[in-house]
Short mmCIF file of C-alpha atoms in Angstrom, two decimals:
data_model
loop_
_atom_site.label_atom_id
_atom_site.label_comp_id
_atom_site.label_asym_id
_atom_site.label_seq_id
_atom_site.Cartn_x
_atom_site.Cartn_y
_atom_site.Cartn_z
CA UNK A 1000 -77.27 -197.82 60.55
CA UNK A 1001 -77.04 -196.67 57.25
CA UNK A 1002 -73.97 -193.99 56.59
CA UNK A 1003 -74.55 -191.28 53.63
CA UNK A 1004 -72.72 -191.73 51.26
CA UNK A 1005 -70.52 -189.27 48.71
CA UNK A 1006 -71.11 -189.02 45.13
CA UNK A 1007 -70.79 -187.40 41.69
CA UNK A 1008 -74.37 -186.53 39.80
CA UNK A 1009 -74.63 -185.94 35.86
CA UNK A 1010 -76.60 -186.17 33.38
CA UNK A 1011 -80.51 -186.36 33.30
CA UNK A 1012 -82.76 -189.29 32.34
CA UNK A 1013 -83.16 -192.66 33.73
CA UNK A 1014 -81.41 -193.30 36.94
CA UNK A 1015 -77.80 -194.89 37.11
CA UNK A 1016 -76.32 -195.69 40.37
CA UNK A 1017 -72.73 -197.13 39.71
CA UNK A 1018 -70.59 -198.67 42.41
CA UNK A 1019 -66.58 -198.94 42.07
CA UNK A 1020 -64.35 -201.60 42.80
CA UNK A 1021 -62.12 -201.86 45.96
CA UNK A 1022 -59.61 -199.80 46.18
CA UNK A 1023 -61.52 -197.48 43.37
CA UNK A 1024 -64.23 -194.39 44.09
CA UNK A 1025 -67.31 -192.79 41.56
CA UNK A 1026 -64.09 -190.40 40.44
CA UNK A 1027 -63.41 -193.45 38.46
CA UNK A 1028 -66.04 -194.06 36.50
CA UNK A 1029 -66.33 -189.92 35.39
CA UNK A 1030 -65.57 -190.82 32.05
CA UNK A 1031 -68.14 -193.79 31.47
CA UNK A 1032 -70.75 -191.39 33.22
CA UNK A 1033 -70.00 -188.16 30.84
CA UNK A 1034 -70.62 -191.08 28.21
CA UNK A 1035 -74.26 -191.85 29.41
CA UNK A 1036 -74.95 -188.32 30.63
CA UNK A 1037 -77.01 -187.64 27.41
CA UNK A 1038 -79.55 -190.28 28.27
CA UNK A 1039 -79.32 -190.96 31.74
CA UNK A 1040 -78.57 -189.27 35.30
CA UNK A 1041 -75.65 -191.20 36.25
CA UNK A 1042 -74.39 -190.74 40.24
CA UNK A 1043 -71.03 -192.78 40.46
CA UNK A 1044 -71.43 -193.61 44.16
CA UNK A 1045 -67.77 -193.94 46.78
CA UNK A 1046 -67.93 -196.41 48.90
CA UNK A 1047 -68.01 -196.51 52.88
CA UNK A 1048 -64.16 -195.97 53.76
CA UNK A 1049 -63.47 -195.14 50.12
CA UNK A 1050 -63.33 -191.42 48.15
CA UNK A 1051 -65.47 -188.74 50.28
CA UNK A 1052 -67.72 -191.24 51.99
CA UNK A 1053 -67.59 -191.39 55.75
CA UNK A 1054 -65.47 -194.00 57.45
CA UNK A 1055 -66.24 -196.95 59.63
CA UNK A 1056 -64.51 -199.89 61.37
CA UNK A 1057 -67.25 -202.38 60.00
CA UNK A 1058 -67.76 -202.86 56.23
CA UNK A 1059 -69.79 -205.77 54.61
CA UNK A 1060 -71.73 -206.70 51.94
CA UNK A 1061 -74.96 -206.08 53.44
CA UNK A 1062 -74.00 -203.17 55.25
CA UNK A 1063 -72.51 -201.77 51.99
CA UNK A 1064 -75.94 -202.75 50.08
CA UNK A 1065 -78.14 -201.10 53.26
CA UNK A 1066 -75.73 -197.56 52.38
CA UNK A 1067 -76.71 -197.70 48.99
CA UNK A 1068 -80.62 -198.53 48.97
CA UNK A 1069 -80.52 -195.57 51.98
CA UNK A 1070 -78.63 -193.31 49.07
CA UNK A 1071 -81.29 -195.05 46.50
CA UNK A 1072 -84.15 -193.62 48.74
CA UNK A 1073 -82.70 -189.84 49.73
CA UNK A 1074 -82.91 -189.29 46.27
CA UNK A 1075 -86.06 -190.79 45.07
CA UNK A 1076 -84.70 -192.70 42.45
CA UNK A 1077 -87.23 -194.45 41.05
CA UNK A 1078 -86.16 -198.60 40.30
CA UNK A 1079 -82.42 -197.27 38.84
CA UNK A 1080 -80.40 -199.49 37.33
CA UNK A 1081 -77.40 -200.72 39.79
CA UNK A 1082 -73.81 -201.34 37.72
CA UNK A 1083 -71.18 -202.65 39.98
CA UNK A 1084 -67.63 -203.47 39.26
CA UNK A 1085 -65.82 -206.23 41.26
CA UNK A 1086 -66.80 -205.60 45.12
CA UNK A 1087 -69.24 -202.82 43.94
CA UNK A 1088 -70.51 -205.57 42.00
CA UNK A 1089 -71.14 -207.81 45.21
CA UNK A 1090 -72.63 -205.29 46.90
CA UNK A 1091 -75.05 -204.60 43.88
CA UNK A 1092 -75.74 -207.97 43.73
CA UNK A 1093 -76.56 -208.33 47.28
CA UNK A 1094 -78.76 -204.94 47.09
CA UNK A 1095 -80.76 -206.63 44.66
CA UNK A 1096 -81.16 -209.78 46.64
CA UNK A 1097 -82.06 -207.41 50.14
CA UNK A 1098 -84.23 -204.86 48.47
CA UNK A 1099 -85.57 -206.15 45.16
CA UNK A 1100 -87.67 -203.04 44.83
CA UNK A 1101 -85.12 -200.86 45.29
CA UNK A 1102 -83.12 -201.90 41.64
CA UNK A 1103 -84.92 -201.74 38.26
CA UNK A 1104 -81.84 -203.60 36.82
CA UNK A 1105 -78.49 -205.03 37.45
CA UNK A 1106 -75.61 -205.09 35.88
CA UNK A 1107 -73.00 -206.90 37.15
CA UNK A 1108 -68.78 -206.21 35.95
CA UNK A 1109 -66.34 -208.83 36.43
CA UNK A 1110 -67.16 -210.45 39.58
CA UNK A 1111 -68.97 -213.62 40.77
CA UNK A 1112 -71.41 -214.05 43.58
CA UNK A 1113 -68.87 -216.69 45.23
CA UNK A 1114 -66.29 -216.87 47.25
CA UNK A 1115 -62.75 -215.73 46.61
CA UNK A 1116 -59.19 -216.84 47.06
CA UNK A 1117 -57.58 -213.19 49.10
CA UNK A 1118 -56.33 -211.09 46.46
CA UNK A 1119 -56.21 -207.81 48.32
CA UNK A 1120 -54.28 -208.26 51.46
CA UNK A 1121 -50.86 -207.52 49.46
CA UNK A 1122 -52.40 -204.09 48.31
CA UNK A 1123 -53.32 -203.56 51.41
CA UNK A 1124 -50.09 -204.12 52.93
CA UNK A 1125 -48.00 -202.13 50.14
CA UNK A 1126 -50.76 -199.08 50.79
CA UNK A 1127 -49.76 -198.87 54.85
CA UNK A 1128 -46.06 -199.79 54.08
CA UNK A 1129 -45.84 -196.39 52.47
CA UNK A 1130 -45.34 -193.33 55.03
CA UNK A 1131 -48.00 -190.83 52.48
CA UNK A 1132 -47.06 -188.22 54.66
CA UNK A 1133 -43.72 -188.23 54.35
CA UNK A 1134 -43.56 -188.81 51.02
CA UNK A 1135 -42.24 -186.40 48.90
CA UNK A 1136 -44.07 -186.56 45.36
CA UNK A 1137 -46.45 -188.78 43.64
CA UNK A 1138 -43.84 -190.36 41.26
CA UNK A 1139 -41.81 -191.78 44.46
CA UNK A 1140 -44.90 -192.49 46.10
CA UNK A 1141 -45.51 -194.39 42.53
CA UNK A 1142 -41.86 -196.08 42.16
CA UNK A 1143 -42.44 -197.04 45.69
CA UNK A 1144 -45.53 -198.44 45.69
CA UNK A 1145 -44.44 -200.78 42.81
CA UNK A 1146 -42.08 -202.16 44.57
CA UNK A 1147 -44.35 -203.70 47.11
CA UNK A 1148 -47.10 -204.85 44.78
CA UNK A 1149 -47.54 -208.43 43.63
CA UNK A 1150 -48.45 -206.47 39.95
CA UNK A 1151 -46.91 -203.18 40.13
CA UNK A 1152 -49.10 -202.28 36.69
CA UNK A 1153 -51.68 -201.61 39.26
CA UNK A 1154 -49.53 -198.72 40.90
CA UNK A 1155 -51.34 -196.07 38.85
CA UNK A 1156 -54.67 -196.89 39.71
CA UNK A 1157 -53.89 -197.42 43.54
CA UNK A 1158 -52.32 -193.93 43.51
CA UNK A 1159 -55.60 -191.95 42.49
CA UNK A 1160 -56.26 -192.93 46.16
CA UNK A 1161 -53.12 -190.23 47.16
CA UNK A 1162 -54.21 -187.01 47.82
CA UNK A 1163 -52.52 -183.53 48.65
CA UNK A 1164 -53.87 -182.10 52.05
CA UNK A 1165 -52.54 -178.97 53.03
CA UNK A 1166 -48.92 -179.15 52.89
CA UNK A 1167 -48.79 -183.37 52.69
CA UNK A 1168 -49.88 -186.43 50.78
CA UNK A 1169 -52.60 -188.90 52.62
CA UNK A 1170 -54.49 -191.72 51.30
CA UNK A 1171 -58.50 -191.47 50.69
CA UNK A 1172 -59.25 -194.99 51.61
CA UNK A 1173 -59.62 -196.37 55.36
CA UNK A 1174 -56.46 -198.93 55.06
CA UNK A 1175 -57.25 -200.70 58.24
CA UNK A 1176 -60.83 -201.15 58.64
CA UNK A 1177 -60.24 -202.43 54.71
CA UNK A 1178 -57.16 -204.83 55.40
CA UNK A 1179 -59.51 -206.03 58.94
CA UNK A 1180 -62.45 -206.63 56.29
CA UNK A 1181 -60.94 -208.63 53.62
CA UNK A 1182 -62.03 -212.13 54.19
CA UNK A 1183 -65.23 -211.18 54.53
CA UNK A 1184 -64.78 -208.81 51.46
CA UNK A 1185 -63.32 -212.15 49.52
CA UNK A 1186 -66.89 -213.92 50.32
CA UNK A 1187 -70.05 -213.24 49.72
CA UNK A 1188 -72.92 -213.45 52.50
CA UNK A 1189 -74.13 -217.19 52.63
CA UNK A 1190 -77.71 -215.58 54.23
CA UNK A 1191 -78.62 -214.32 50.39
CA UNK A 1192 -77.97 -217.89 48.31
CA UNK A 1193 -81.87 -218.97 48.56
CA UNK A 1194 -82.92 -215.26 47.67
CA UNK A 1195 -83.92 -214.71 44.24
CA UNK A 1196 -83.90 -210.89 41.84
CA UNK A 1197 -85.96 -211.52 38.88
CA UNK A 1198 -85.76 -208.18 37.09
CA UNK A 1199 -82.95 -207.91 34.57
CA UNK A 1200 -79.47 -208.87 35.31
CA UNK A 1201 -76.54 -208.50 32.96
CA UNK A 1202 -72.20 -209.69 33.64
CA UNK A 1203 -70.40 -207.79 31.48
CA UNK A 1204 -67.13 -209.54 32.04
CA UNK A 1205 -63.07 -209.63 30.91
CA UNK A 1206 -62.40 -212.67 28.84
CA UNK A 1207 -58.96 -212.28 29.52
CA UNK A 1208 -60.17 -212.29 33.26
CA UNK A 1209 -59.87 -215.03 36.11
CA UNK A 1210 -62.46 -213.47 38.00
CA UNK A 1211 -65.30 -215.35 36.23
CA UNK A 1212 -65.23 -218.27 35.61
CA UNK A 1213 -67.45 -220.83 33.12
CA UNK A 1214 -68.32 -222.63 36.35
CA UNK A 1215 -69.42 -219.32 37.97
CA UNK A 1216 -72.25 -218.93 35.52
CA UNK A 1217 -74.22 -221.37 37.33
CA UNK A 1218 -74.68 -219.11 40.70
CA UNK A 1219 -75.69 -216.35 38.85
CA UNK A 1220 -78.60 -218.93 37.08
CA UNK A 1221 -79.98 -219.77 40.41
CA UNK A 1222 -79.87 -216.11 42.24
CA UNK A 1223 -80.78 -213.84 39.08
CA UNK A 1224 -83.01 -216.09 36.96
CA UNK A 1225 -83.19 -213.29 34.47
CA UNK A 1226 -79.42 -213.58 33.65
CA UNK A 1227 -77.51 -212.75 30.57
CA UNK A 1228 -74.00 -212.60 29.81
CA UNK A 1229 -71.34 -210.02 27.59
CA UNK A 1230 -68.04 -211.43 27.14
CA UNK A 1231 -65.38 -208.54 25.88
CA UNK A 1232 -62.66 -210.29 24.53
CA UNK A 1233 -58.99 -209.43 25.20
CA UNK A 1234 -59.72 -207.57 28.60
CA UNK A 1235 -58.65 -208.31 32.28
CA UNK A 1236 -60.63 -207.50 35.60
CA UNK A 1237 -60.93 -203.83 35.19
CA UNK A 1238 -62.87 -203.94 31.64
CA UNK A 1239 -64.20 -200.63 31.57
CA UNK A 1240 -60.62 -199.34 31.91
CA UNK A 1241 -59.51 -201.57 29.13
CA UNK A 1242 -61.89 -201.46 26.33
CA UNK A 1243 -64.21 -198.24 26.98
CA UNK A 1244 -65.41 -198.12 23.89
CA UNK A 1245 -66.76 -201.93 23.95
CA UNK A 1246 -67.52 -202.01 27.48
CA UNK A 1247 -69.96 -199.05 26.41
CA UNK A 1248 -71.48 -201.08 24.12
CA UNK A 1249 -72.43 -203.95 25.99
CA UNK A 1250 -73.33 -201.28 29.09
CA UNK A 1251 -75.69 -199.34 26.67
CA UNK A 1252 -77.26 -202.57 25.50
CA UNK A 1253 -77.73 -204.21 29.34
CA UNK A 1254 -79.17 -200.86 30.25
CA UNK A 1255 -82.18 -201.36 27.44
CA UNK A 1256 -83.09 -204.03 29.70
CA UNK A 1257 -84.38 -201.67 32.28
CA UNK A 1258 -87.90 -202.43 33.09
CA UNK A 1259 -89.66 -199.52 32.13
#
């Protein structure tokens, strides 16, 4: 069964649905939507067990996908354009592939329709090492934190997941059911490889990134037939964090793909 799902709405115009990353929510995309909000109504979209969306012990890709074409529908958002970020971007992918009328256009950021070595179960782990509740402020929940991680320059970004609740810190993401879902999380469902989404379909991906690689390019060929690619030099997995002002570039140029 579908859950209904949180988000943030701006802007008015064509319809953009954008899906975060693991460990991220729609908060994290504000200032990419306040950049399209002129042209388009942009809703950046949490996540089951992520942000303000409900929780759930089960979380896969086409679970995630059946959420969003349910949100896709509640609104009566005509054939929007889908941009998805790393395990948002599997999910949009996989929405595509499950409910071709439900996406107008895809755009895909930093992340391959393949499987994945597990990148996430030390995040995991250095998220539920941390008592939240006990913790005193964000900066030792910070110095902390960056003492678990495999790459403690991703402390800051993990921590927009602590929140204050009444008199104590908590985390907005559902640690367990995550950590329990991360192989399957790492994949990508084997049931959508003979499916085919021929509207538009963009990667806008890091070149500095070793999410994507050349060899990659070839199972996006065979699922999205109408594939293109956007290379942004000098930038790592989370591009749109990086280089905002040429990620926005090659966004506003994959969204003129939308069929009309």
């Amino acid at each position: 069964m579908a859950l209904q799902l949180a988000f943030e709405d701006t802007g008015t115009g064509p319809p953009v649905v954008v899906l975060h990353g693991l460990f991220g929510s729609g908060a994290n995309w504000r200032s990419v939507a306040r950049a399209l909000a002129p042209h388009h109504r942009v809703l950046c979209v949490d996540l089951r067990n992520h942000g303000h969306s409900p929780w759930t012990d089960s979380m896969d890709y086409l679970e995630m996908a059946d959420d969003v074409r349910a949100l896709i529908t509640r609104q009566g958002l005509s054939r929007p354009t889908v941009v998805g970020h790393s395990m948002g971007g599997k999910t949009a992918m996989a929405l595509a592939l499950t409910s071709p009328a439900s996406v107008g256009n895809l755009v895909v950021v930093d992340i391959a329709p393949v499987a994945y070595a597990d990148r996430f179960t030390p995040y995991v782990e250095a998220m539920r090492s941390i008592d939240a509740a006990a913790t005193a402020s964000r900066t030792e929940a910070q110095r902390r934190l960056a003492e678990r991680l495999p790459d403690p320059a991703t402390a800051p970004f993990l921590l927009q997941n602590l929140v204050s609740r009444n008199d104590h810190f908590d985390w907005r993401l559902n640690l367990a059911a995550i950590g329990m879902s991360v192989p399957v999380l790492s994949g990508f469902p084997t049931t959508l490889l003979g499916r085919r989404f021929t509207g538009p379909t963009s990667l806008i991906h890091g070149g500095a990134s070793d999410y994507v690689a050349a060899v990659d390019l070839a199972s996006f060929k065979d699922l999205f037939p109408e594939f293109e690619t956007h290379t942004i030099e000098d930038a790592g997995h989370w591009v749109h964090a990086e280089k905002p002002e040429t990620f926005l570039i090659a966004l506003r140029q994959a969204l003129d793909r939308a069929t009309p």
